[in-house]
CSV table of C-alpha atoms and ligand atoms in Angstrom, one decimal:
chain,number,residue,atom,x,y,z
K,1,MET,CA,73.1,100.2,66.8
K,2,ARG,CA,71.3,98.5,64.0
K,3,LEU,CA,67.8,97.1,64.5
K,4,LEU,CA,66.1,94.6,62.2
K,5,LEU,CA,65.0,96.9,59.5
K,6,GLY,CA,68.5,98.4,59.1
K,7,TRP,CA,67.2,101.3,61.0
K,8,LYS,CA,69.6,103.1,63.3
K,9,MET,CA,68.8,103.8,66.8
K,10,PRO,CA,71.1,105.2,69.5
K,11,ARG,CA,72.0,102.8,72.3
K,12,LYS,CA,70.4,105.0,75.0
K,13,LYS,CA,67.1,104.9,73.2
K,14,VAL,CA,67.1,101.1,72.9
K,15,ILE,CA,67.6,100.8,76.6
K,16,PHE,CA,64.8,103.3,77.2
K,17,VAL,CA,62.4,101.4,75.0
K,18,ALA,CA,63.4,98.1,76.5
K,19,LEU,CA,62.8,99.5,80.0
K,20,LEU,CA,59.4,100.8,78.9
K,21,PHE,CA,58.4,97.5,77.4
K,22,PHE,CA,59.6,95.2,80.2
K,23,PRO,CA,56.7,96.1,82.6
K,24,CYS,CA,54.2,95.8,79.7
K,25,VAL,CA,55.5,92.2,79.0
K,26,CYS,CA,55.2,91.4,82.7
K,27,MET,CA,51.7,92.8,82.9
K,28,PHE,CA,50.7,90.9,79.9
K,29,GLY,CA,52.1,87.7,81.3
K,30,PHE,CA,50.3,88.3,84.6
K,31,PHE,CA,47.1,89.0,82.7
K,32,ILE,CA,47.4,85.7,80.7
K,33,MET,CA,48.2,83.7,83.8
K,34,ASN,CA,45.1,84.9,85.5
K,35,TYR,CA,42.9,85.2,82.5
K,36,ASP,CA,39.9,83.0,82.7
K,37,SER,CA,37.6,82.6,79.7
K,38,ASP,CA,36.6,80.3,77.0
K,39,LEU,CA,39.6,81.5,75.0
K,40,CYS,CA,41.9,79.8,77.5
K,41,TYR,CA,39.6,76.9,77.6
K,42,TYR,CA,40.0,76.3,73.9
K,43,CYS,CA,43.8,77.1,73.9
K,44,PHE,CA,44.7,74.8,76.7
K,45,GLN,CA,42.0,72.2,76.5
K,46,LYS,CA,42.7,71.4,80.1
K,47,THR,CA,39.1,71.1,81.1
K,48,GLU,CA,37.8,69.0,78.2
K,49,ASN,CA,37.0,65.9,80.2
K,50,TYR,CA,34.6,67.9,82.5
K,51,PHE,CA,32.2,68.0,79.6
K,52,SER,CA,32.8,64.7,78.0
K,53,ILE,CA,32.7,62.4,81.0
K,54,LYS,CA,29.5,60.5,81.8
K,55,THR,CA,28.6,59.5,85.3
K,56,ASP,CA,28.4,56.0,83.7
K,57,TYR,CA,32.0,55.6,84.4
K,58,LYS,CA,31.1,55.3,88.0
K,59,ARG,CA,29.0,52.4,87.2
K,60,ASN,CA,31.6,50.8,84.9
K,61,LEU,CA,32.4,47.2,85.6
K,62,PHE,CA,35.6,46.2,87.4
K,63,ILE,CA,38.3,44.6,85.3
K,64,LYS,CA,40.2,43.3,88.3
K,65,VAL,CA,38.5,42.7,91.6
K,66,PRO,CA,40.9,41.2,94.1
K,67,GLU,CA,39.4,38.8,96.6
K,68,SER,CA,39.0,40.9,99.8
K,69,LYS,CA,38.7,38.3,102.5
K,70,CYS,CA,36.7,41.0,104.2
K,71,LYS,CA,33.8,38.7,105.2
K,72,GLN,CA,36.0,36.0,106.8
K,73,ASN,CA,38.5,38.4,108.3
K,74,PRO,CA,37.2,42.0,108.4
K,75,PRO,CA,39.9,44.7,108.3
K,76,PHE,CA,39.8,47.6,110.7
K,77,LEU,CA,41.4,49.8,108.1
K,78,VAL,CA,41.6,49.5,104.3
K,79,LEU,CA,44.2,51.6,102.6
K,80,LEU,CA,43.3,52.6,99.1
K,81,VAL,CA,46.4,53.7,97.2
K,82,THR,CA,46.1,55.5,93.8
K,83,THR,CA,48.8,54.2,91.5
K,84,THR,CA,49.8,54.1,87.8
K,85,HIS,CA,51.2,51.3,85.7
K,86,ASN,CA,54.8,52.4,85.9
K,87,GLN,CA,55.0,52.7,89.7
K,88,LYS,CA,55.8,49.1,90.5
K,89,GLU,CA,58.9,50.0,92.5
K,90,ALA,CA,56.8,52.2,94.8
K,91,ARG,CA,54.1,49.5,95.1
K,92,MET,CA,56.7,47.0,96.0
K,93,ALA,CA,58.1,49.3,98.7
K,94,ILE,CA,54.6,49.9,100.1
K,95,ARG,CA,53.8,46.1,100.2
K,96,LYS,CA,56.9,45.5,102.3
K,97,THR,CA,56.3,48.4,104.7
K,98,TRP,CA,53.4,50.5,105.7
K,99,GLY,CA,50.9,48.7,103.4
K,100,LYS,CA,51.7,45.2,104.3
K,101,ASP,CA,48.9,43.0,105.4
K,102,GLN,CA,49.4,43.2,109.1
K,103,LEU,CA,47.8,43.2,112.6
K,104,ILE,CA,48.4,46.4,114.5
K,105,GLN,CA,47.2,46.2,118.1
K,106,GLY,CA,45.1,43.3,117.0
K,107,LYS,CA,43.5,45.3,114.2
K,108,ARG,CA,43.8,44.1,110.6
K,109,VAL,CA,45.2,46.5,108.0
K,110,ALA,CA,44.8,45.7,104.3
K,111,THR,CA,46.1,47.6,101.3
K,112,PHE,CA,44.7,47.8,97.7
K,113,PHE,CA,46.0,49.7,94.8
K,114,LEU,CA,43.7,51.6,92.4
K,115,LEU,CA,44.4,51.6,88.7
K,116,GLY,CA,42.8,52.5,85.4
K,117,THR,CA,43.7,51.2,81.9
K,118,ASN,CA,46.9,52.2,80.2
K,119,ALA,CA,45.5,53.0,76.7
K,120,GLY,CA,48.0,52.2,74.0
K,121,LYS,CA,51.0,51.8,76.3
K,122,PRO,CA,52.1,48.2,76.6
K,123,VAL,CA,52.9,47.8,80.2
K,124,SER,CA,51.7,44.4,81.3
K,125,LEU,CA,50.9,44.0,84.9
K,126,SER,CA,49.2,40.6,84.7
K,127,GLU,CA,52.0,38.9,86.6
K,128,GLU,CA,52.0,41.5,89.4
K,129,ILE,CA,48.2,41.4,89.5
K,130,ASN,CA,48.2,37.6,89.9
K,131,THR,CA,51.0,37.5,92.4
K,132,TYR,CA,49.9,40.1,94.8
K,133,LYS,CA,46.1,40.1,94.2
K,134,ASP,CA,45.8,43.6,95.6
K,135,ILE,CA,45.0,45.7,92.5
K,136,ILE,CA,41.6,47.0,91.9
K,137,GLN,CA,41.1,48.1,88.3
K,138,LYS,CA,38.4,49.6,86.1
K,139,ASP,CA,38.1,50.5,82.5
K,140,PHE,CA,39.0,54.3,82.3
K,141,VAL,CA,41.9,56.0,80.8
K,142,ASP,CA,44.5,56.4,83.6
K,143,THR,CA,45.3,60.1,83.7
K,144,TYR,CA,45.8,62.7,86.4
K,145,TYR,CA,42.5,64.4,85.5
K,146,ASN,CA,40.7,61.1,85.9
K,147,LEU,CA,41.7,60.7,89.6
K,148,THR,CA,38.1,61.3,90.7
K,149,ILE,CA,37.0,58.2,88.8
K,150,LYS,CA,39.9,56.3,90.4
K,151,THR,CA,38.9,57.3,93.9
K,152,LEU,CA,35.2,56.4,93.2
K,153,THR,CA,36.5,53.1,91.9
K,154,GLY,CA,37.9,52.5,95.4
K,155,LEU,CA,34.7,53.5,97.1
K,156,ASP,CA,32.7,51.3,94.7
K,157,TRP,CA,34.9,48.4,95.7
K,158,ILE,CA,34.5,49.1,99.4
K,159,VAL,CA,30.7,49.3,99.1
K,160,HIS,CA,30.4,46.1,97.1
K,161,HIS,CA,33.3,44.0,98.3
K,162,CYS,CA,34.5,45.2,101.7
K,163,PRO,CA,31.7,46.9,103.7
K,164,GLN,CA,33.0,45.0,106.7
K,165,THR,CA,35.9,47.4,107.2
K,166,ARG,CA,35.6,50.1,109.8
K,167,TYR,CA,37.8,52.8,108.3
K,168,ILE,CA,39.2,53.7,104.9
K,169,MET,CA,42.2,55.8,104.1
K,170,LYS,CA,42.7,57.1,100.5
K,171,THR,CA,46.3,57.9,99.8
K,172,ASP,CA,49.0,57.9,97.1
K,173,THR,CA,52.1,55.9,96.1
K,174,ASP,CA,54.5,58.7,96.9
K,175,MET,CA,53.5,58.8,100.5
K,176,PHE,CA,54.8,57.5,103.7
K,177,VAL,CA,52.0,56.4,106.0
K,178,ASN,CA,52.6,55.6,109.6
K,179,THR,CA,49.9,53.0,109.9
K,180,LEU,CA,50.9,52.1,113.5
K,181,TYR,CA,50.2,55.6,114.7
K,182,LEU,CA,47.1,56.0,112.6
K,183,ILE,CA,45.6,52.9,114.2
K,184,GLU,CA,46.5,54.1,117.6
K,185,LEU,CA,44.8,57.5,116.9
K,186,LEU,CA,41.7,55.9,115.4
K,187,MET,CA,41.3,53.7,118.4
K,188,ARG,CA,41.8,56.6,120.8
K,189,LYS,CA,39.2,58.7,118.9
K,190,ASN,CA,36.8,55.8,118.9
K,191,GLN,CA,34.4,57.4,116.5
K,192,THR,CA,33.1,54.7,114.2
K,193,SER,CA,30.7,56.8,112.1
K,194,ASN,CA,30.5,60.2,110.5
K,195,LEU,CA,34.3,60.6,110.5
K,196,PHE,CA,36.3,62.4,107.9
K,197,THR,CA,39.8,63.6,108.6
K,198,GLY,CA,43.2,64.5,107.1
K,199,ILE,CA,44.7,67.9,106.1
K,200,LEU,CA,41.8,70.2,106.5
K,201,LYS,CA,41.2,72.8,103.7
K,202,PRO,CA,38.2,74.7,105.0
K,203,ASN,CA,38.7,77.8,102.8
K,204,ASP,CA,40.6,77.0,99.6
K,205,PRO,CA,39.9,79.1,96.5
K,206,PRO,CA,40.0,77.6,93.0
K,207,ILE,CA,43.4,78.2,91.2
K,208,ARG,CA,42.8,80.4,88.2
K,209,ASN,CA,46.4,80.4,86.9
K,210,ILE,CA,46.2,78.5,83.6
K,211,PHE,CA,49.7,77.1,84.0
K,212,SER,CA,48.9,75.4,87.2
K,213,LYS,CA,48.2,71.6,87.4
K,214,TRP,CA,45.1,72.5,89.4
K,215,TYR,CA,43.8,75.2,87.2
K,216,ILE,CA,40.0,75.4,87.2
K,217,SER,CA,38.1,77.7,84.8
K,218,LYS,CA,35.0,79.6,85.8
K,219,ARG,CA,33.1,77.2,83.5
K,220,GLU,CA,34.1,74.3,85.6
K,221,TYR,CA,33.6,76.1,89.0
K,222,ASP,CA,32.4,79.6,89.2
K,223,ARG,CA,32.4,80.3,93.0
K,224,ASP,CA,35.3,81.9,94.8
K,225,LYS,CA,35.7,79.1,97.4
K,226,TYR,CA,35.6,75.4,97.4
K,227,PRO,CA,33.5,73.6,100.0
K,228,PRO,CA,35.7,72.3,102.9
K,229,PHE,CA,37.8,69.3,101.8
K,230,CYS,CA,40.8,67.3,102.9
K,231,SER,CA,44.0,67.2,100.9
K,232,GLY,CA,44.1,64.2,98.5
K,233,THR,CA,47.5,63.2,99.8
K,234,GLY,CA,45.8,61.2,102.5
K,235,TYR,CA,42.4,61.3,104.2
K,236,VAL,CA,40.7,58.9,106.5
K,237,LEU,CA,36.9,58.2,106.7
K,238,SER,CA,34.6,55.8,108.5
K,239,VAL,CA,32.9,53.2,106.2
K,240,ASP,CA,29.4,54.7,106.5
K,241,VAL,CA,30.8,58.0,105.1
K,242,ALA,CA,32.3,56.0,102.2
K,243,GLN,CA,29.0,54.4,101.4
K,244,ARG,CA,27.2,57.7,101.6
K,245,ILE,CA,29.8,59.4,99.3
K,246,TYR,CA,29.4,56.6,96.8
K,247,ASN,CA,25.7,57.0,96.8
K,248,ILE,CA,25.6,60.7,96.4
K,249,SER,CA,28.3,60.7,93.7
K,250,PHE,CA,25.7,59.6,91.2
K,251,SER,CA,23.9,63.0,91.6
K,252,ILE,CA,27.0,65.2,91.9
K,253,PRO,CA,28.5,66.2,88.5
K,254,PHE,CA,32.1,65.1,87.8
K,255,PHE,CA,34.9,67.4,88.9
K,256,LYS,CA,38.4,66.6,88.0
K,257,LEU,CA,40.1,67.5,91.3
K,258,GLU,CA,39.5,64.4,93.3
K,259,ASP,CA,39.8,65.8,96.8
K,260,VAL,CA,37.6,68.8,96.0
K,261,TYR,CA,35.0,66.5,94.5
K,262,ILE,CA,34.9,64.4,97.7
K,263,GLY,CA,34.5,67.8,99.6
K,264,MET,CA,31.5,68.5,97.4
K,265,CYS,CA,29.9,65.2,98.4
K,266,LEU,CA,30.6,65.8,102.1
K,267,ASP,CA,29.1,69.2,101.8
K,268,LYS,CA,25.9,67.7,100.4
K,269,LEU,CA,25.9,65.0,103.1
K,270,LYS,CA,26.6,67.5,105.9
K,271,VAL,CA,29.6,65.5,107.1
K,272,PRO,CA,32.0,67.9,108.9
K,273,LEU,CA,35.8,67.7,108.7
K,274,GLN,CA,37.4,66.8,111.9
K,275,GLU,CA,40.9,66.8,113.4
K,276,LEU,CA,42.3,63.5,114.5
K,277,HIS,CA,44.8,65.1,116.8
K,278,SER,CA,45.3,68.6,118.3
K,279,LEU,CA,48.8,68.7,116.6
K,280,PRO,CA,49.5,68.4,112.9
K,281,ILE,CA,49.9,64.8,112.0
K,282,PHE,CA,49.1,64.7,108.3
K,283,PHE,CA,51.7,66.5,106.1
K,284,ALA,CA,51.5,67.4,102.4
K,285,TYR,CA,55.3,67.8,102.3
K,286,LYS,CA,58.2,65.7,103.5
K,287,PRO,CA,59.3,66.6,107.1
K,288,SER,CA,63.0,65.7,107.4
K,289,PHE,CA,63.4,62.2,108.9
K,290,SER,CA,64.0,61.4,112.5
K,291,VAL,CA,62.5,58.6,114.4
K,292,CYS,CA,60.8,60.9,116.8
K,293,THR,CA,59.3,63.1,114.1
K,294,TYR,CA,58.0,60.1,112.1
K,295,ARG,CA,56.7,58.3,115.1
K,296,ASN,CA,54.3,61.2,115.6
K,297,LEU,CA,53.0,61.8,112.1
K,298,VAL,CA,50.6,59.9,109.9
K,299,THR,CA,51.5,61.1,106.4
K,300,SER,CA,54.6,62.5,104.7
K,301,HIS,CA,54.5,63.4,101.0
K,302,GLU,CA,56.9,63.1,98.0
K,303,VAL,CA,58.7,60.1,99.5
K,304,GLN,CA,60.8,57.9,97.2
K,305,PRO,CA,60.5,54.1,97.3
K,306,GLN,CA,63.9,53.7,98.9
K,307,GLU,CA,63.1,56.3,101.5
K,308,ILE,CA,59.8,54.5,102.3
K,309,ILE,CA,61.8,51.4,103.1
K,310,MET,CA,64.5,53.3,105.1
K,311,TYR,CA,62.1,55.2,107.2
K,312,TRP,CA,60.0,52.1,107.9
K,313,GLU,CA,63.0,50.0,109.0
K,314,ALA,CA,64.4,52.8,111.1
K,315,LEU,CA,61.0,53.1,112.9
K,316,GLN,CA,61.0,49.3,113.5
K,317,ILE,CA,64.5,49.2,114.8
K,318,ALA,CA,63.9,52.1,117.2
K,319,GLN,CA,60.7,50.8,118.6
K,320,GLU,CA,62.0,50.8,122.2
K,321,GLU,CA,63.7,54.1,121.9
K,322,ASN,CA,62.2,57.0,123.9
K,323,CYS,CA,61.5,60.4,122.3
N,401,LIG,C1,39.0,59.7,81.6
N,401,LIG,O1,38.5,58.4,81.2
N,401,LIG,C2,37.5,58.4,80.2
N,401,LIG,C3,37.1,56.9,80.1
N,401,LIG,O2,38.1,56.1,79.8
N,401,LIG,C4,38.1,58.9,78.9
N,401,LIG,O3,37.1,58.9,77.9
N,401,LIG,C5,38.6,60.3,79.2
N,401,LIG,O4,39.3,60.8,78.0
N,401,LIG,C6,39.6,60.3,80.3
N,401,LIG,N1,39.9,61.7,80.6
N,401,LIG,C7,41.1,62.2,80.6
N,401,LIG,C8,41.3,63.6,80.9
N,401,LIG,O5,42.1,61.5,80.3
N,402,LIG,C1,34.1,53.6,122.4
N,402,LIG,O1,32.8,54.2,122.3
N,402,LIG,C2,31.8,53.3,122.7
N,402,LIG,C3,30.4,53.9,122.4
N,402,LIG,O2,30.5,55.2,121.9
N,402,LIG,C4,32.0,52.9,124.1
N,402,LIG,O3,31.0,52.0,124.5
N,402,LIG,C5,33.3,52.3,124.3
N,402,LIG,O4,33.6,52.0,125.7
N,402,LIG,C6,34.4,53.2,123.8
N,402,LIG,N1,35.7,52.5,123.8
N,402,LIG,C7,36.8,53.1,124.2
N,402,LIG,C8,38.0,52.2,124.2
N,402,LIG,O5,36.8,54.2,124.7
N,403,LIG,C1,22.7,53.9,99.1
N,403,LIG,O1,21.7,53.8,98.2
N,403,LIG,C2,21.0,52.5,98.2
N,403,LIG,C3,20.1,52.5,97.0
N,403,LIG,O2,19.5,53.7,96.8
N,403,LIG,C4,20.3,52.4,99.5
N,403,LIG,O3,19.7,51.1,99.6
N,403,LIG,C5,21.4,52.5,100.7
N,403,LIG,O4,20.7,52.4,101.9
N,403,LIG,C6,22.1,53.8,100.5
N,403,LIG,N1,23.2,53.7,101.5
N,403,LIG,C7,23.6,54.7,102.2
N,403,LIG,C8,24.7,54.5,103.2
N,403,LIG,O5,23.1,55.8,102.1
């Protein structure tokens, strides 16, 4: 067998050398994946915004502030849905289904979408914004690692434009939210202050794998465990907690993982996480659909716009059905 340099090597030896090197390559890969230092920080630049961001963004002015009608007709629950410019189909599905302006057991539910600015990319939403009047927008570059700013934008809006609501849920566009069941559970729980609930993460460690979307370097966070938080796929809080988080956010340094950041605020505020039900009702994945399963859950994740519509309609049609 001929190698690169025209140097002859018997086949057996090649296999031997390859076998010897394979574990080394694996170990090197493993080492790199868990390596955590400034070297990786400069290679991957994943954490850049941690240092460049100013808390001023929290104080930034709104670009679009929809009229809330909160004074005249206070909602019981406001859904704040993080979205991006290109997700119109999902927004439309949500407006027709779980996020429509509706009364559930006499309680008003109102939905608003949170958006940043789409620097450089010409997607104009002015028609959609004027038609539906449900988009809250601020001036920050709309990227995944700016989700914390997006969430704080929602809380800023609640504090200044809709403090009359009783509860707030922060969720995402790829979610199915069973608003009917959520209202029922909130009424049953009957706890109008100091409430924070969702998928509880009491003990999550930071992810140190540089290839992960949630990678956090030791520079950004040096402890082995995050404070307790709830998964950003969907959490629910009483309005007083929203106001207190907003207030304390000015003294808590920016952290790019939105749900962990909110956990840091809760930790300072000494607001405990609570369960809304003794059984799991919030899901960070998509349980397979059946009327009975979806009637008894609050969130399902990674749901396509067509599925949102299908599931919602199936639940409406089957209202009288027993499980
Ligand atoms: C977040 O938004 C700010 C303000 O627009 C911007 O300067 C920054 O680059 C953005 N961060 C990321 C990671 O996109
Ligand atoms: C809810 O709680 C309040 C006070 O904590 C109590 O007065 C009220 O009767 C409760 N409502 C229900 C429906 O349990
Ligand atoms: C938030 O801060 C403002 C100004 O410092 C204060 O007036 C208000 O009472 C605070 N609200 C809460 C809920 O802590």
